[in-house]
């Protein structure tokens, strides 16, 4: 991990690379670091080209391709961090669940987990099968060295459990909550198994060069506060702590989490992801200033005229108020059809922003 103090002949680059890590640790930075959720994806021509010849899972499983897609997106955008190209669902495979991505439909798990016996059959001893993600991280880390932050990631136990149980995306999480309420022992065992596998998966990523781990609890907003505390918090907290013990900061991300932020922060995660439904200063207040925050532009703002986009970007930055520990990002992922030039424009806006002349 490069720091400003370590300046070398590549000092300029070292400074840029450290900006993201420094912000995760709430240290002062020269400019607010910026990257985007789903920065490598179908909105980008280069990605669509690769996808013409390979499935999503093929790209993930071939380190050369996964690294190329990761690097191309980060370089094209000029962001401060690169998130490894992989998918949330990859750990289902070594746990013994088959899944596929069906065009336009998202992921489908063929035999969803519904009973205590289904939970019992899940394996926890094959996380090493995910080594291909680590190999891709090694390549990305070798490419960027200290120039950009390298982000590894995994799903949070609740969000992954919901995919395993629903068999795919869901509107109401009925099956998930049926198991959670109806069989708390099986639920607890499922989350324990996920923590075991995800901890090992994160370890592979950190050993390979991931400098930060983002834990995606994308669907945790489906839980009220009491249920979050009763059924999801402990497992997330254990995972957060286990990753921190590996020596890297953790970003804990969710959507529609306004009522959960304080509880999410008490996992001890270094950085909490904020969506766009409340101003960043309010979200940060709820999280507490002992944590860094990441967010929180509405991803659909990227379709707006550039003047509106600029207003919204500046609102986010002003609302963060120049406080150490803000990482600029979207509140959720870039969607297909997003104009790439607008994403690039946001990077420039963030990097050019200075608080003192922000009010003109
Ligand atoms: O730059 C990046 O962020 C790309 C790496 C990445 C992917 N998935 C690749 C991908 C990351 C970080 C993810 C995480 C992921 N995967 C999440 C959490 C993030 C979030 O949005 O909350 C979730 C919920 C998934 C599961 C998943 N994967 C879904 C629901 C879908 C289908 C959605 C769709 O838009 O079709 C995917 C597919 C997927 N994973 C794509 C990409 C680039 C797009 C599909 C493709 O290329 O065929």
XYZ file of C-alpha atoms and ligand atoms in Angstrom:
408
model
C 0.000 0.000 0.000
C 1.595 3.262 -1.113
C 1.392 6.361 1.021
C 2.222 9.942 0.203
C 5.143 9.830 2.649
C 6.757 7.049 0.644
C 7.193 9.240 -2.475
C 9.529 7.784 -5.111
C 10.351 8.514 -8.738
C 6.796 7.392 -9.429
C 5.602 9.788 -6.749
C 2.782 11.246 -8.820
C 1.313 7.791 -9.345
C 1.874 6.764 -5.780
C -0.064 9.792 -4.653
C -2.974 8.892 -6.921
C -3.025 5.267 -5.827
C -3.012 6.106 -2.181
C -5.867 8.599 -2.439
C -8.495 5.886 -2.341
C -6.931 3.905 0.501
C -6.304 7.064 2.481
C -9.953 8.039 2.167
C -11.030 4.562 3.341
C -8.944 5.214 6.458
C -10.304 8.790 6.845
C -6.930 10.370 6.168
C -6.744 13.699 4.317
C -6.484 13.500 0.516
C -5.503 15.930 -2.242
C -8.780 15.242 -4.111
C -11.845 13.147 -3.404
C -11.239 9.662 -4.839
C -13.847 8.308 -7.245
C -14.810 4.953 -8.720
C -18.116 3.427 -9.823
C -20.138 0.401 -8.854
C -20.327 -1.801 -11.991
C -17.712 0.296 -13.741
C -16.963 -2.656 -16.020
C -20.195 -3.714 -17.681
C -22.498 -3.691 -20.641
C -22.647 0.099 -20.949
C -19.037 -0.094 -22.171
C -18.307 -1.039 -25.794
C -15.057 -2.833 -24.904
C -16.930 -5.077 -22.458
C -19.668 -5.853 -24.981
C -16.959 -6.924 -27.445
C -15.504 -9.406 -24.945
C -19.038 -10.606 -24.093
C -19.692 -11.422 -27.763
C -17.184 -14.258 -27.449
C -17.533 -15.311 -23.796
C -20.246 -15.769 -21.206
C -20.128 -13.780 -17.994
C -18.938 -16.815 -16.035
C -16.259 -17.590 -18.637
C -14.876 -14.083 -18.235
C -14.845 -14.486 -14.454
C -13.101 -17.875 -14.638
C -10.357 -16.845 -17.045
C -7.996 -14.586 -15.069
C -6.538 -13.100 -18.241
C -9.976 -11.956 -19.413
C -11.218 -10.853 -16.002
C -8.070 -8.785 -15.516
C -8.346 -7.267 -18.970
C -11.954 -6.219 -18.421
C -11.104 -4.768 -14.994
C -8.096 -2.829 -16.264
C -9.739 -1.531 -19.442
C -12.684 -0.054 -17.550
C -10.570 1.572 -14.839
C -8.153 3.101 -17.362
C -10.837 4.303 -19.713
C -12.615 6.115 -16.885
C -9.554 7.476 -15.076
C -10.896 6.374 -11.696
C -8.929 5.974 -8.457
C -9.767 2.315 -7.851
C -10.349 -0.874 -9.818
C -12.867 -3.452 -8.608
C -12.034 -6.950 -9.714
C -14.334 -8.303 -12.403
C -16.200 -11.212 -10.816
C -19.756 -11.871 -9.670
C -21.479 -12.067 -6.344
C -22.748 -15.575 -7.010
C -19.427 -17.321 -7.769
C -19.112 -18.817 -4.239
C -22.371 -20.730 -4.768
C -20.554 -23.100 -7.080
C -18.018 -24.506 -4.560
C -20.818 -24.668 -1.993
C -22.597 -27.096 -4.319
C -25.267 -24.929 -5.963
C -25.501 -24.696 -9.757
C -26.512 -21.388 -11.235
C -26.514 -19.637 -14.566
C -27.118 -16.170 -15.929
C -30.060 -16.153 -18.305
C -30.117 -13.353 -20.872
C -32.174 -10.466 -19.581
C -33.306 -12.397 -16.508
C -30.344 -12.202 -14.178
C -29.051 -15.166 -12.203
C -31.004 -18.413 -11.765
C -30.081 -21.001 -9.106
C -31.343 -24.386 -10.260
C -32.088 -26.061 -6.949
C -32.651 -23.307 -4.405
C -32.050 -23.916 -0.717
C -35.412 -24.351 1.038
C -35.000 -26.834 3.901
C -32.680 -27.645 6.783
C -31.471 -30.644 4.767
C -30.598 -28.381 1.820
C -28.538 -26.247 4.200
C -26.852 -29.324 5.665
C -25.705 -30.421 2.194
C -23.918 -27.144 1.425
C -20.149 -27.559 1.402
C -17.736 -25.180 3.085
C -14.413 -26.858 2.258
C -13.909 -25.782 -1.328
C -13.400 -22.019 -1.223
C -9.984 -22.647 -2.798
C -11.834 -23.447 -6.042
C -12.312 -19.672 -6.332
C -8.579 -19.251 -6.858
C -9.243 -17.968 -10.392
C -10.481 -14.693 -8.844
C -7.217 -14.396 -6.907
C -5.220 -15.018 -10.086
C -7.117 -12.206 -11.812
C -6.422 -9.890 -8.861
C -2.713 -10.711 -9.090
C -2.693 -9.624 -12.707
C -4.587 -6.414 -11.983
C -2.333 -5.616 -9.028
C 0.792 -6.255 -11.122
C -0.555 -3.923 -13.792
C -1.511 -1.012 -11.560
C 1.056 -1.494 -8.800
C 0.438 1.501 -6.525
C -1.287 3.574 -9.172
C -4.866 2.589 -8.315
C -6.568 1.017 -5.335
C -7.422 -2.648 -5.962
C -10.806 -3.697 -4.611
C -11.797 -7.302 -4.015
C -15.378 -8.131 -3.095
C -17.918 -10.660 -1.959
C -21.597 -10.751 -1.111
C -22.754 -10.337 2.464
C -24.220 -13.437 4.120
C -27.820 -12.129 4.048
C -27.745 -11.092 0.405
C -26.113 -14.335 -0.753
C -28.510 -16.389 1.376
C -31.406 -14.601 -0.306
C -30.112 -15.624 -3.759
C -29.592 -19.200 -2.615
C -33.104 -19.435 -1.183
C -35.111 -17.447 -3.739
C -33.181 -18.991 -6.629
C -32.630 -15.546 -8.155
C -33.631 -11.941 -7.691
C -36.779 -11.272 -5.693
C -39.339 -8.590 -5.000
C -40.662 -9.672 -1.609
C -38.124 -12.206 -0.289
C -40.924 -14.508 0.791
C -38.929 -17.761 0.731
C -35.959 -16.098 2.423
C -38.076 -14.750 5.247
C -40.023 -18.022 5.551
C -36.779 -19.854 6.314
C -35.445 -17.026 8.487
C -38.561 -16.845 10.685
C -39.672 -20.458 10.371
C -36.399 -22.260 10.942
C -33.943 -20.004 12.749
C -31.577 -22.930 13.336
C -31.275 -23.721 9.636
C -31.020 -19.986 8.909
C -28.195 -19.610 11.426
C -26.408 -22.613 10.007
C -26.711 -21.234 6.460
C -25.224 -17.888 7.496
C -22.432 -19.631 9.437
C -21.541 -21.644 6.360
C -21.522 -18.526 4.231
C -19.251 -16.706 6.684
C -16.820 -19.636 6.577
C -16.649 -19.731 2.779
C -16.649 -15.943 2.312
C -13.864 -15.467 4.850
C -11.646 -17.901 2.950
C -12.655 -16.344 -0.359
C -11.689 -12.888 0.915
C -8.419 -14.281 2.242
C -7.533 -15.543 -1.252
C -8.273 -12.093 -2.633
C -6.266 -10.220 -0.005
C -3.273 -12.545 -0.391
C -3.429 -11.932 -4.138
C -3.262 -8.159 -3.715
C -6.734 -6.818 -2.932
C -6.137 -3.728 -0.767
C -9.756 -3.249 0.253
C -12.706 -5.648 0.370
C -16.194 -4.433 -0.449
C -18.986 -6.522 1.054
C -22.177 -6.178 -0.998
C -25.314 -6.453 1.111
C -27.291 -5.253 -1.876
C -30.681 -6.535 -0.716
C -30.379 -5.892 3.027
C -32.824 -2.999 2.611
C -35.553 -5.658 2.444
C -35.139 -6.081 6.211
C -36.535 -3.816 8.906
C -34.145 -2.800 11.657
C -35.323 -5.413 14.163
C -34.950 -8.224 11.622
C -31.571 -6.934 10.491
C -30.399 -7.051 14.072
C -31.939 -10.437 14.798
C -31.092 -12.285 11.584
C -28.311 -10.609 9.574
C -26.121 -8.327 11.664
C -24.031 -10.922 13.539
C -22.956 -12.794 10.430
C -22.029 -9.567 8.626
C -20.112 -8.361 11.633
C -18.137 -11.602 11.857
C -17.213 -11.370 8.198
C -16.224 -7.690 8.486
C -14.011 -8.397 11.495
C -12.423 -11.468 9.908
C -11.473 -9.471 6.813
C -10.105 -6.583 8.883
C -7.899 -9.066 10.710
C -6.302 -9.792 7.343
C -5.078 -6.177 7.435
C -7.337 -4.469 4.903
C -10.197 -1.974 5.261
C -13.768 -3.067 4.544
C -16.470 -1.203 2.635
C -19.947 -2.409 3.617
C -22.539 -1.549 0.992
C -26.313 -1.795 0.788
C -29.258 -0.095 -0.912
C -32.377 1.423 0.705
C -30.602 1.262 4.014
C -31.512 4.661 5.521
C -33.052 2.955 8.567
C -30.176 0.484 8.941
C -27.126 2.715 8.667
C -26.323 2.975 12.332
C -26.623 -0.778 12.788
C -24.573 -1.451 9.655
C -21.850 0.855 10.976
C -21.723 -1.104 14.208
C -20.357 -4.089 12.262
C -17.178 -2.011 12.521
C -16.765 -1.643 8.738
C -14.320 1.136 7.849
C -16.509 2.546 5.080
C -20.298 2.462 4.700
C -21.898 2.711 1.253
C -24.741 5.237 0.987
C -27.485 5.286 -1.625
C -28.963 8.489 -3.071
C -32.232 8.538 -1.155
C -30.916 10.892 1.488
C -28.261 13.615 1.304
C -24.787 12.355 2.115
C -24.427 14.550 5.232
C -27.565 12.974 6.729
C -26.393 9.478 5.872
C -22.946 10.202 7.278
C -24.477 11.590 10.447
C -26.444 8.341 10.874
C -23.335 6.244 10.193
C -21.223 8.343 12.536
C -18.087 10.270 11.637
C -15.826 7.540 12.993
C -16.500 5.781 9.653
C -15.762 6.805 6.090
C -18.633 6.839 3.580
C -18.937 6.009 -0.095
C -21.544 7.364 -2.499
C -24.035 8.559 -3.394
C -25.052 9.833 -6.844
C -28.225 8.319 -8.308
C -26.869 6.174 -11.202
C -29.694 7.358 -13.458
C -28.419 10.948 -13.136
C -25.808 9.785 -15.663
C -28.572 10.041 -18.296
C -29.302 13.705 -17.443
C -28.056 16.767 -19.366
C -24.511 17.521 -18.302
C -25.507 20.726 -16.422
C -27.883 18.768 -14.198
C -25.310 16.035 -13.764
C -22.751 18.618 -12.672
C -25.190 20.174 -10.195
C -25.857 16.787 -8.635
C -22.181 15.842 -8.475
C -21.386 19.135 -6.748
C -24.279 18.641 -4.338
C -22.812 15.320 -3.279
C -19.366 16.845 -2.824
C -20.660 19.895 -0.948
C -22.803 17.713 1.249
C -19.710 15.646 2.123
C -18.216 19.010 3.057
C -14.567 18.180 2.462
C -14.526 15.966 5.541
C -11.776 13.313 5.388
C -13.213 9.915 4.520
C -15.478 10.480 1.526
C -15.175 8.255 -1.534
C -17.277 9.458 -4.442
C -19.375 6.748 -6.076
C -22.898 6.030 -7.230
C -25.586 4.872 -4.848
C -25.883 1.678 -6.930
C -24.404 0.217 -10.124
C -24.094 1.785 -13.563
C -26.914 0.454 -15.752
C -26.716 -0.657 -19.405
C -27.149 2.236 -21.843
C -25.359 4.777 -19.640
C -23.319 7.182 -21.822
C -19.642 6.446 -21.105
C -18.702 10.081 -21.717
C -20.938 11.129 -18.838
C -19.185 8.696 -16.520
C -15.843 10.114 -17.652
C -17.178 13.644 -17.141
C -18.086 12.811 -13.547
C -14.526 11.668 -12.841
C -13.258 15.010 -14.108
C -15.865 16.956 -12.120
C -14.898 15.165 -8.922
C -11.182 15.598 -9.507
C -11.569 19.293 -10.441
C -13.824 20.110 -7.503
C -12.511 22.456 -4.821
C -14.710 23.168 -1.857
C -13.705 26.823 -1.509
C -15.144 27.792 -4.928
C -18.032 25.368 -4.781
C -20.692 27.923 -3.983
C -20.425 30.117 -7.091
O -17.157 -3.391 -12.483
C -17.922 -4.141 -11.846
O -18.514 -3.782 -10.809
C -18.145 -5.496 -12.421
C -17.973 -6.629 -11.490
C -19.297 -7.092 -10.895
C -20.275 -7.889 -11.555
N -21.209 -8.226 -10.623
C -20.258 -8.341 -12.957
C -21.559 -8.511 -13.619
C -19.714 -6.905 -9.583
C -19.064 -6.072 -8.482
C -20.924 -7.638 -9.430
C -21.627 -7.746 -8.149
C -22.998 -8.261 -8.145
N -23.513 -9.292 -8.863
C -23.993 -7.817 -7.275
C -23.802 -6.771 -6.209
C -23.791 -5.434 -6.788
C -25.134 -4.798 -6.874
O -25.505 -4.439 -7.992
O -25.770 -4.644 -5.830
C -25.141 -8.545 -7.528
C -26.483 -8.372 -6.848
C -24.829 -9.490 -8.520
C -25.696 -10.538 -9.091
C -25.950 -10.275 -10.521
N -25.010 -10.430 -11.522
C -27.153 -9.853 -11.120
C -28.437 -9.538 -10.379
C -26.908 -9.771 -12.494
C -27.882 -9.471 -13.578
C -28.198 -8.043 -13.626
C -28.241 -7.536 -15.022
O -28.047 -6.331 -15.120
O -28.466 -8.308 -15.959
C -25.555 -10.097 -12.712
C -24.860 -10.102 -14.006
C -23.601 -9.280 -14.098
N -22.574 -9.349 -13.210
C -23.250 -8.365 -15.146
C -21.975 -7.885 -14.855
C -21.150 -6.933 -15.654
C -24.091 -7.980 -16.353
C -24.481 -9.132 -17.159
C -23.606 -9.621 -18.276
O -22.506 -9.155 -18.627
O -24.113 -10.559 -18.899
